[in-house]
Coordinates of C-alpha atoms in Angstrom, one line a residue:
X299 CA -44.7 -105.9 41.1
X300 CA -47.5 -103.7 41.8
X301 CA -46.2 -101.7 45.0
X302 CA -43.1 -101.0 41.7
X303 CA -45.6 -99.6 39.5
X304 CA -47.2 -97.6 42.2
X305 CA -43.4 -96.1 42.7
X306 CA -43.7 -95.0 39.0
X307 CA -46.9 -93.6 38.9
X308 CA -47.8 -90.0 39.6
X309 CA -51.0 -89.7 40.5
X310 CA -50.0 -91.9 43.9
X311 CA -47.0 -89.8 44.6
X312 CA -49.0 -86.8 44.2
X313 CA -50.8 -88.4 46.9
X314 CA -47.7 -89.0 49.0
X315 CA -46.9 -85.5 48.5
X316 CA -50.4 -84.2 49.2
X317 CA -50.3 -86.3 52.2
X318 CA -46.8 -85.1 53.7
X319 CA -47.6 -81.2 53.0
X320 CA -51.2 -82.1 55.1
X321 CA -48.8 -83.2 58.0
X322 CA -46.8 -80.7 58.0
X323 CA -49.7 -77.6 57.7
X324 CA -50.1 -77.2 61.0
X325 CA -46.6 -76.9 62.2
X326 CA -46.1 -74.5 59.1
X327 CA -49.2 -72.7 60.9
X328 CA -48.0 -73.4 64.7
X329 CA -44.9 -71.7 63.8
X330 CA -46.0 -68.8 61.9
X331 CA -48.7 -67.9 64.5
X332 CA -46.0 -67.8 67.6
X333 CA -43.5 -65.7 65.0
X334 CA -46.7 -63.0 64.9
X335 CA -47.6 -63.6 68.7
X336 CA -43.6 -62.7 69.5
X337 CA -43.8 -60.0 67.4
X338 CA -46.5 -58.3 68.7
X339 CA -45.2 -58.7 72.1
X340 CA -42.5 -57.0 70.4
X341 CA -43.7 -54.1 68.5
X342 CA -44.5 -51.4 71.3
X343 CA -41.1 -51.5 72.8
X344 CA -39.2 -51.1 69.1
X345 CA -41.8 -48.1 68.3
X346 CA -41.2 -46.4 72.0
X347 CA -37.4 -46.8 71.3
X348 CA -37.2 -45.6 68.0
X349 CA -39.3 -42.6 68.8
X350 CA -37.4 -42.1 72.5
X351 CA -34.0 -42.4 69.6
X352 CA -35.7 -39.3 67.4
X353 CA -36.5 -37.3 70.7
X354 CA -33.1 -37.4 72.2
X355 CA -31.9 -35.9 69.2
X356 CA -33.7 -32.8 69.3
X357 CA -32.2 -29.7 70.7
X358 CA -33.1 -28.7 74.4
X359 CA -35.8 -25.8 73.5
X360 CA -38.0 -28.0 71.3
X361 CA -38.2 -30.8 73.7
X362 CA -39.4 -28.5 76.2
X363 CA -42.1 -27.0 73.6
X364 CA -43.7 -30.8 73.4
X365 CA -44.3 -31.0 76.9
X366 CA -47.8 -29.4 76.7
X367 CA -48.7 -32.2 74.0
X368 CA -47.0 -35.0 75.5
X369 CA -49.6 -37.1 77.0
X370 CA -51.9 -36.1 73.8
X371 CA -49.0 -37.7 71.7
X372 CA -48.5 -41.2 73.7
X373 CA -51.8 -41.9 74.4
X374 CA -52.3 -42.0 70.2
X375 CA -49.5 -43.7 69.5
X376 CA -50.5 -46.6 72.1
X377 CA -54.0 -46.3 70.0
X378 CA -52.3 -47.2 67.1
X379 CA -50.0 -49.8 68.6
X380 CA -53.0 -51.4 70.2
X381 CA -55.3 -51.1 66.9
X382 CA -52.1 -52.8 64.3
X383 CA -51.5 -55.5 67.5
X384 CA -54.7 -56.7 66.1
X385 CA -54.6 -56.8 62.7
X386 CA -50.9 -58.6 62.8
X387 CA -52.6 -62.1 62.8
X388 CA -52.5 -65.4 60.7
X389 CA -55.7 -64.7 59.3
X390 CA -55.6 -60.9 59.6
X391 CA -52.7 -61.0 57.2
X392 CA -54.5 -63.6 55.0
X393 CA -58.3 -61.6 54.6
X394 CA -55.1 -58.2 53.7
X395 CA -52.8 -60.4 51.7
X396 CA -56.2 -61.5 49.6
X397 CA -57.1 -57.6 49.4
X398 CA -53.8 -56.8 47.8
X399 CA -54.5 -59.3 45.0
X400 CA -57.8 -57.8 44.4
X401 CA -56.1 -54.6 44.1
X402 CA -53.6 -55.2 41.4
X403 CA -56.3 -57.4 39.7
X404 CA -58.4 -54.1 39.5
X405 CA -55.3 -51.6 38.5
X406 CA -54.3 -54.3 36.1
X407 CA -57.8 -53.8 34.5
X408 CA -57.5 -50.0 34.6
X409 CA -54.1 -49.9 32.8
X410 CA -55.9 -52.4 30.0
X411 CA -58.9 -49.9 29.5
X412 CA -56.9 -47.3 29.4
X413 CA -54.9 -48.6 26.6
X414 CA -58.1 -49.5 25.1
X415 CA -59.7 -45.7 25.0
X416 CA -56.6 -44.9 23.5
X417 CA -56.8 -47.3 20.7
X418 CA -60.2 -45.9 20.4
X419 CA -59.4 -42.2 20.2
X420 CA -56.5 -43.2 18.0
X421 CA -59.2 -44.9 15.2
X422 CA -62.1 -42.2 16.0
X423 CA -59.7 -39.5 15.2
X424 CA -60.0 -37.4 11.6
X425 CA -57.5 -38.5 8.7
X426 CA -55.2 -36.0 8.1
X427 CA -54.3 -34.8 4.6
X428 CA -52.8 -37.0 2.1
X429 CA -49.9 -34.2 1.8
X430 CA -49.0 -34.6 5.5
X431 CA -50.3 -38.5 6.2
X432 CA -48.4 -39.8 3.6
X433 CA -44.7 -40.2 4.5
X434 CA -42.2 -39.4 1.8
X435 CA -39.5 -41.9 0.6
X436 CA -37.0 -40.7 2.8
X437 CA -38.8 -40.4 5.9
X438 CA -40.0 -44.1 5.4
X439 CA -38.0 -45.5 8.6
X440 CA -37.9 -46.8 12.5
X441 CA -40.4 -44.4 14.1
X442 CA -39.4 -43.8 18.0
X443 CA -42.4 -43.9 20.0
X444 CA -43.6 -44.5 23.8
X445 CA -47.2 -45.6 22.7
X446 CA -47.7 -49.1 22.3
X447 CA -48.3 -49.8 18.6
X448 CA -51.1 -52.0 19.0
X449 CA -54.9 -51.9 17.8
X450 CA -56.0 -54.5 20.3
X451 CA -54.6 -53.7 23.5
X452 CA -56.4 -56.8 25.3
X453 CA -53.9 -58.7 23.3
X454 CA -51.0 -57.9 26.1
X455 CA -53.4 -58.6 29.1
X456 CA -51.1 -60.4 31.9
X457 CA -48.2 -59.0 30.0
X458 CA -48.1 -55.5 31.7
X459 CA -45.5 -55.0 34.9
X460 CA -47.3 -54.9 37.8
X461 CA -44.8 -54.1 40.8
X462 CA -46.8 -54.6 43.9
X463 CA -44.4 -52.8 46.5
X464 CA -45.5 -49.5 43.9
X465 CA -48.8 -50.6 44.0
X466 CA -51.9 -49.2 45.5
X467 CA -53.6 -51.3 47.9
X468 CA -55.9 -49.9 50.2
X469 CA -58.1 -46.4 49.8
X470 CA -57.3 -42.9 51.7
X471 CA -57.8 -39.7 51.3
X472 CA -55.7 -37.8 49.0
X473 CA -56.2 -34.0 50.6
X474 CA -54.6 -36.2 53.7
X475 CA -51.0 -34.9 52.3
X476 CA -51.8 -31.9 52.1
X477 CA -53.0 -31.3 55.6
X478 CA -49.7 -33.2 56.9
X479 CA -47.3 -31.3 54.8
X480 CA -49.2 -28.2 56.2
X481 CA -49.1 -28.9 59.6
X482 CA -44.9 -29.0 59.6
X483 CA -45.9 -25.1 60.6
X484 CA -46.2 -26.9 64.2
X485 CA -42.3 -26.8 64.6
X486 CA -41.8 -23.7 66.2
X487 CA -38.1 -23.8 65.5
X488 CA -37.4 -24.2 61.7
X489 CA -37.0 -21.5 59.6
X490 CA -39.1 -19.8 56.9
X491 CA -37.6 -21.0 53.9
X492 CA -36.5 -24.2 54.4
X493 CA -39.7 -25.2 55.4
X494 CA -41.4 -23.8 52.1
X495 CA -38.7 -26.3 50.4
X496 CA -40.1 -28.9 52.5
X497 CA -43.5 -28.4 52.0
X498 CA -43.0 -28.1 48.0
X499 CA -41.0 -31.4 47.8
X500 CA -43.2 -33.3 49.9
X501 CA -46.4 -32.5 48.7
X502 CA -45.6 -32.6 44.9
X503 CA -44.4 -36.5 45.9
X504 CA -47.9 -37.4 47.7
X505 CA -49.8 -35.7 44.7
X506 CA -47.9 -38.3 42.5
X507 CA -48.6 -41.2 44.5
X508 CA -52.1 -43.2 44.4
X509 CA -54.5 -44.1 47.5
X510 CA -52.4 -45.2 50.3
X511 CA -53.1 -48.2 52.3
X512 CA -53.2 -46.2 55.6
X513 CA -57.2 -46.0 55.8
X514 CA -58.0 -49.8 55.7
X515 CA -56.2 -50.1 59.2
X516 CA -58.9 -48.4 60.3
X517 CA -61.8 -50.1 59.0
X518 CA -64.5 -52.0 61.9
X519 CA -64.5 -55.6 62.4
X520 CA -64.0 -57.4 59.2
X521 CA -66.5 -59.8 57.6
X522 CA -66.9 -63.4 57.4
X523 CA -67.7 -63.0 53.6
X524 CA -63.8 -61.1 53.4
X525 CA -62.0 -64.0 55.0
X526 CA -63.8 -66.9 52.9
X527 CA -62.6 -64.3 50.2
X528 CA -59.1 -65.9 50.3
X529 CA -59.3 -68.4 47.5
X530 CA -55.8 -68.9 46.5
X531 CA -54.7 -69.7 49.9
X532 CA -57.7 -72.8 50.3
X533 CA -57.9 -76.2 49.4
X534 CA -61.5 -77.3 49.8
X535 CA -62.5 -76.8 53.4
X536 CA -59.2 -76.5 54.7
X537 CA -57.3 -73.1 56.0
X538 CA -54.0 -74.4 55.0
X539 CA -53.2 -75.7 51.1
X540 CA -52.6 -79.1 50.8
X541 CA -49.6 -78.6 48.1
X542 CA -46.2 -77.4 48.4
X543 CA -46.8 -74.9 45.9
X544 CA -49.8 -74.2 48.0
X545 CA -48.2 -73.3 51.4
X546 CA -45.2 -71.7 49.8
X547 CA -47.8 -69.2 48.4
X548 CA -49.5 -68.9 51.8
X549 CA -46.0 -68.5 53.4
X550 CA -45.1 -65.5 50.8
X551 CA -48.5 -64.0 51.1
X552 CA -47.9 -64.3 54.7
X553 CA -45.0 -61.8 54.5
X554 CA -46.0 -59.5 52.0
X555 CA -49.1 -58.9 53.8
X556 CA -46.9 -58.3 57.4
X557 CA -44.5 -56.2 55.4
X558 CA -47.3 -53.9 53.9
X559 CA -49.0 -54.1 57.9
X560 CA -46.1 -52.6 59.0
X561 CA -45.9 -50.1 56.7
X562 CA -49.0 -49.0 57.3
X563 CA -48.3 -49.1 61.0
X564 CA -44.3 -46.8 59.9
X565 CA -46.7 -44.2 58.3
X566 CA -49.3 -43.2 60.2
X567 CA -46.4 -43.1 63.3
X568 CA -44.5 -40.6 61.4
X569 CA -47.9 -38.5 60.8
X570 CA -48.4 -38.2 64.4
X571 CA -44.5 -37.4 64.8
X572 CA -44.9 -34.3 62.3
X573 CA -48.4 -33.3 63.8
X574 CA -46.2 -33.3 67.2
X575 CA -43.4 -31.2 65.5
X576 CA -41.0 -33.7 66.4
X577 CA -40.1 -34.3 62.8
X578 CA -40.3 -31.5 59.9
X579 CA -40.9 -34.0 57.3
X580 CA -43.3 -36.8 55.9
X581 CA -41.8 -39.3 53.5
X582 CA -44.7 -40.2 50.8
X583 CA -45.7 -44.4 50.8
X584 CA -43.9 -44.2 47.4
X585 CA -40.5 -43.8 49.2
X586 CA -41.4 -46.1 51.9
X587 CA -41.8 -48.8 49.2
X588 CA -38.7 -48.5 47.4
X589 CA -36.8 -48.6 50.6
X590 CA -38.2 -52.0 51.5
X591 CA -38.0 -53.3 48.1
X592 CA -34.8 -52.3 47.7
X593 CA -35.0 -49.8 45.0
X594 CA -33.9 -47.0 47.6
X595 CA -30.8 -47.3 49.3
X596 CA -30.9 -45.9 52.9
X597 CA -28.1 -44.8 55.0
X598 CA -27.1 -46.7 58.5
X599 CA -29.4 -45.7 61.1
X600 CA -30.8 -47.6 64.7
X601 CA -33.5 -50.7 64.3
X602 CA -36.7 -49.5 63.2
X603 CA -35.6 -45.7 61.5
X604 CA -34.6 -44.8 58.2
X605 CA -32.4 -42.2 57.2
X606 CA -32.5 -41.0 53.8
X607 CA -30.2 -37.9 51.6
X608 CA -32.6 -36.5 49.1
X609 CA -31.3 -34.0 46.9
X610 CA -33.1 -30.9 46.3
X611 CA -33.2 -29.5 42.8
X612 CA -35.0 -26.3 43.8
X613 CA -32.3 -25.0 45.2
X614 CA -29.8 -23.2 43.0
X615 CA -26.9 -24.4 44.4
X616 CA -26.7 -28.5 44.5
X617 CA -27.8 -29.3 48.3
X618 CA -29.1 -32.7 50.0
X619 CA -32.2 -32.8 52.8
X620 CA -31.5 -35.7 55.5
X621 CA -34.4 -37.0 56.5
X622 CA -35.2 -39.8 59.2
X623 CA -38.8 -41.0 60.6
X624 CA -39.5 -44.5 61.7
X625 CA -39.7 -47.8 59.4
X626 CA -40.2 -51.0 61.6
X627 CA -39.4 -53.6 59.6
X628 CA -39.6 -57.6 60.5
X629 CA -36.0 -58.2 59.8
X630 CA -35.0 -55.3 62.1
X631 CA -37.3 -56.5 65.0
X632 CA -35.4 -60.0 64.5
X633 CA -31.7 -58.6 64.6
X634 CA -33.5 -57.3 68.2
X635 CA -34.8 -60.7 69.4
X636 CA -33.3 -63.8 69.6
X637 CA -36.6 -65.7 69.8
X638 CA -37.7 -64.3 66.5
X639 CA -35.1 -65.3 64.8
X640 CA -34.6 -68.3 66.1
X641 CA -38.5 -69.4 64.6
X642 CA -37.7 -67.1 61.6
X643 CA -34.8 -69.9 61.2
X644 CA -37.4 -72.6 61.8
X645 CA -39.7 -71.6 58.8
X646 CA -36.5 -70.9 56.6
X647 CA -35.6 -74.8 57.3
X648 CA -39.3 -75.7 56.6
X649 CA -39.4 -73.4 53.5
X650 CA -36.6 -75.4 52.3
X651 CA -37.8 -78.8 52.1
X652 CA -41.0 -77.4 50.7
X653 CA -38.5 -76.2 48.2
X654 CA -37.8 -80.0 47.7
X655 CA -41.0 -80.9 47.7
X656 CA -41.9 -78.3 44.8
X657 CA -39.6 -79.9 42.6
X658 CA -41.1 -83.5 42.8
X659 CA -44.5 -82.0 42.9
X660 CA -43.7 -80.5 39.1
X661 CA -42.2 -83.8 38.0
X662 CA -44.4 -85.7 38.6
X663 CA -47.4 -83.4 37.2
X664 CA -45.6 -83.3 34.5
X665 CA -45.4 -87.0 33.8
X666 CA -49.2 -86.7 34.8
X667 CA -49.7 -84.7 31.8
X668 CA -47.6 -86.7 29.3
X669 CA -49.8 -89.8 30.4
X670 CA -52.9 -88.0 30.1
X671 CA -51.8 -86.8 26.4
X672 CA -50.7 -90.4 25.3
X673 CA -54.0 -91.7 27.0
X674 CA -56.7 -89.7 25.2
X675 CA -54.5 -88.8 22.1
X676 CA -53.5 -91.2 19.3
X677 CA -54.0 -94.1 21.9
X678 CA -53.5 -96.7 19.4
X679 CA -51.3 -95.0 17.4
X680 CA -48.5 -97.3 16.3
X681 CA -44.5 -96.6 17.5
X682 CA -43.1 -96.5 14.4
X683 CA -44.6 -94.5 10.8
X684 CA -45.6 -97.3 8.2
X685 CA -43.4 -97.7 5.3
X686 CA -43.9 -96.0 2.3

């Protein structure tokens, strides 16, 4: 009778489930860490291949300009392979994926006080004239308006869209667009005007976009103090949660963290492209963001480039810039390599039944909480109303 009752209650099959997601940890760990290790074992032969891809399409003459700075040009792009090697691992991606939540934690704040000085300016500011403040019978109506009609802003707080593929992470130097749009003067072979198009459209996107995340790549060793930072991804002394919930958070964080990494790593390539005139063009992080969240639809190109049609509306007649630079993404280094996606399939079977776990964890917290209510509320409480 008793091991029946144990089958009903929830605190013990919270335990059950605790106890299975603790057994599986480390193979959720095991395989995420040889998923990374493949990949990086991966990643210089995808960059070399897209960039020997974007060389072979050049025309004879400017290949033969970049042989002065050709050494110059492979010796920092194995600097950068070698430095973003480092920085794709499990807890690497885990001290960057806790960053990023401090970031939109801080722009969330920034949007709230900035609604607040507005409600502020809007209540410090003079009446106007009762002529011209008070609205007339037939104007009385729906007023159109993008301002939020609110007095207390903090009463929206969590409420605001955050997208965090548009979102700032990690601090750089603004004036750092500048000088790369500038230095497109490197390609001895493009003309005048086009590149004055070029320059325009380019720059006037990285003046709209906030600090990149391009400068945090480059930061020294990182800090004990930033890697016990990672709260949401802990369970009392443990690396790995101990809930389904729990590691299908850590697995998500996991690849938003190696998306962003590669990003980083897709960006600062294509600067060193344009510095080395192989490329006339620098997309801006913004477009690099809608493409791998899909907001951006990209035309077919080989593993690891994108090739984009923008239009140009400075021309006078309607024209299109095609553009291409490098964008290594994870699920383009799988279609490559049959051993990444073979453990790629591995922790898709694994994030499943913690799919199936997730479900009986939320039952049976939720028939926690309706025993905890009918415990410490109304406990004697009769079944039925008395009569009247």
């Amino acid at each position: 009778m008793s091991e029946r009752l144990q089958g009903h209650d929830p605190d013990v099959q919270l335990a059950r489930l605790g106890a299975r997601c603790r057994s599986l940890a480390p193979t959720l760990y095991r395989e995420q860490a040889l998923y990374l290790q493949r990949l990086r074992d991966r990643l210089p032969t995808a960059v070399k291949t897209a960039i020997q891809t974007l060389l072979c399409a050049l025309p004879s003459d400017q290949q033969n300009d970049l042989g002065e700075h050709q050494l110059q040009f492979q010796e920092r792009i194995d600097a950068l392979l070698k430095r973003s090697s480092t920085l794709i691992t499990v807890e690497q991606l885990l001290v960057l994926s806790a960053r990023l939540k401090r970031e939109e934690r801080r722009l969330r704040m920034q949007q709230l006080q900035a609604l607040t000085e507005r409600a502020h300016e809007r209540a410090d500011a003079p009446e106007l004239d009762d002529s011209s403040s008070t609205p007339s019978a037939e104007s009385v109506g729906v007023e159109l308006s993008l301002d939020l009609p609110l007095e207390r802003p903090d009463l929206i707080e969590g409420l605001l869209p955050v997208d965090p593929a548009l979102m700032p992470s990690e601090a750089t130097s603004r004036s750092e667009s500048h000088d790369l749009a500038a230095s497109s003067s490197l390609d001895p072979g493009s003309e005048q005007s086009e590149l004055e198009v070029l320059r325009s459209l380019f720059v006037m996107a990285g003046d709209s976009l906030e600090p990149s995340t391009a400068e945090l790549d480059r930061r020294p060793d990182l800090e004990q103090t930033e890697i016990n930072a990672v709260e949401p991804l802990q369970t009392n002394d443990q690396l790995m949660p101990a809930t389904a919930s729990g590691l299908l958070h850590w697995l998500d964080c996991l690849d938003v963290a190696l998306s962003r990494r590669l990003r980083n790593l897709s960006h600062a390539i294509n600067v060193e492209l344009m510095r080395a005139g192989i490329t006339r063009s620098l997309l801006p992080i913004q477009l690099l963001d809608a493409v791998i969240s899909g907001q951006l639809p990209s035309q077919s190109a080989p593993s690891n480039l994108l090739k984009l049609t923008l239009p140009l509306t400075l021309m006078t007649e309607e024209q299109s810039l095609q553009t291409i630079c490098v964008l290594v993404r994870p699920a383009d280094l799988e279609f490559d390599d049959h051993s990444l996606r073979r453990i790629r399939s591995r922790l898709r079977l694994q994030r499943r039944e913690l799919g199936s776990w997730l479900l009986k964890e939320r039952h049976w917290q939720h028939r926690a909480r309706v025993r905890e209510v009918q415990t410490h509320w109304w406990p004697n409480q009769p079944e039925t109303p008395p009569s009247r």
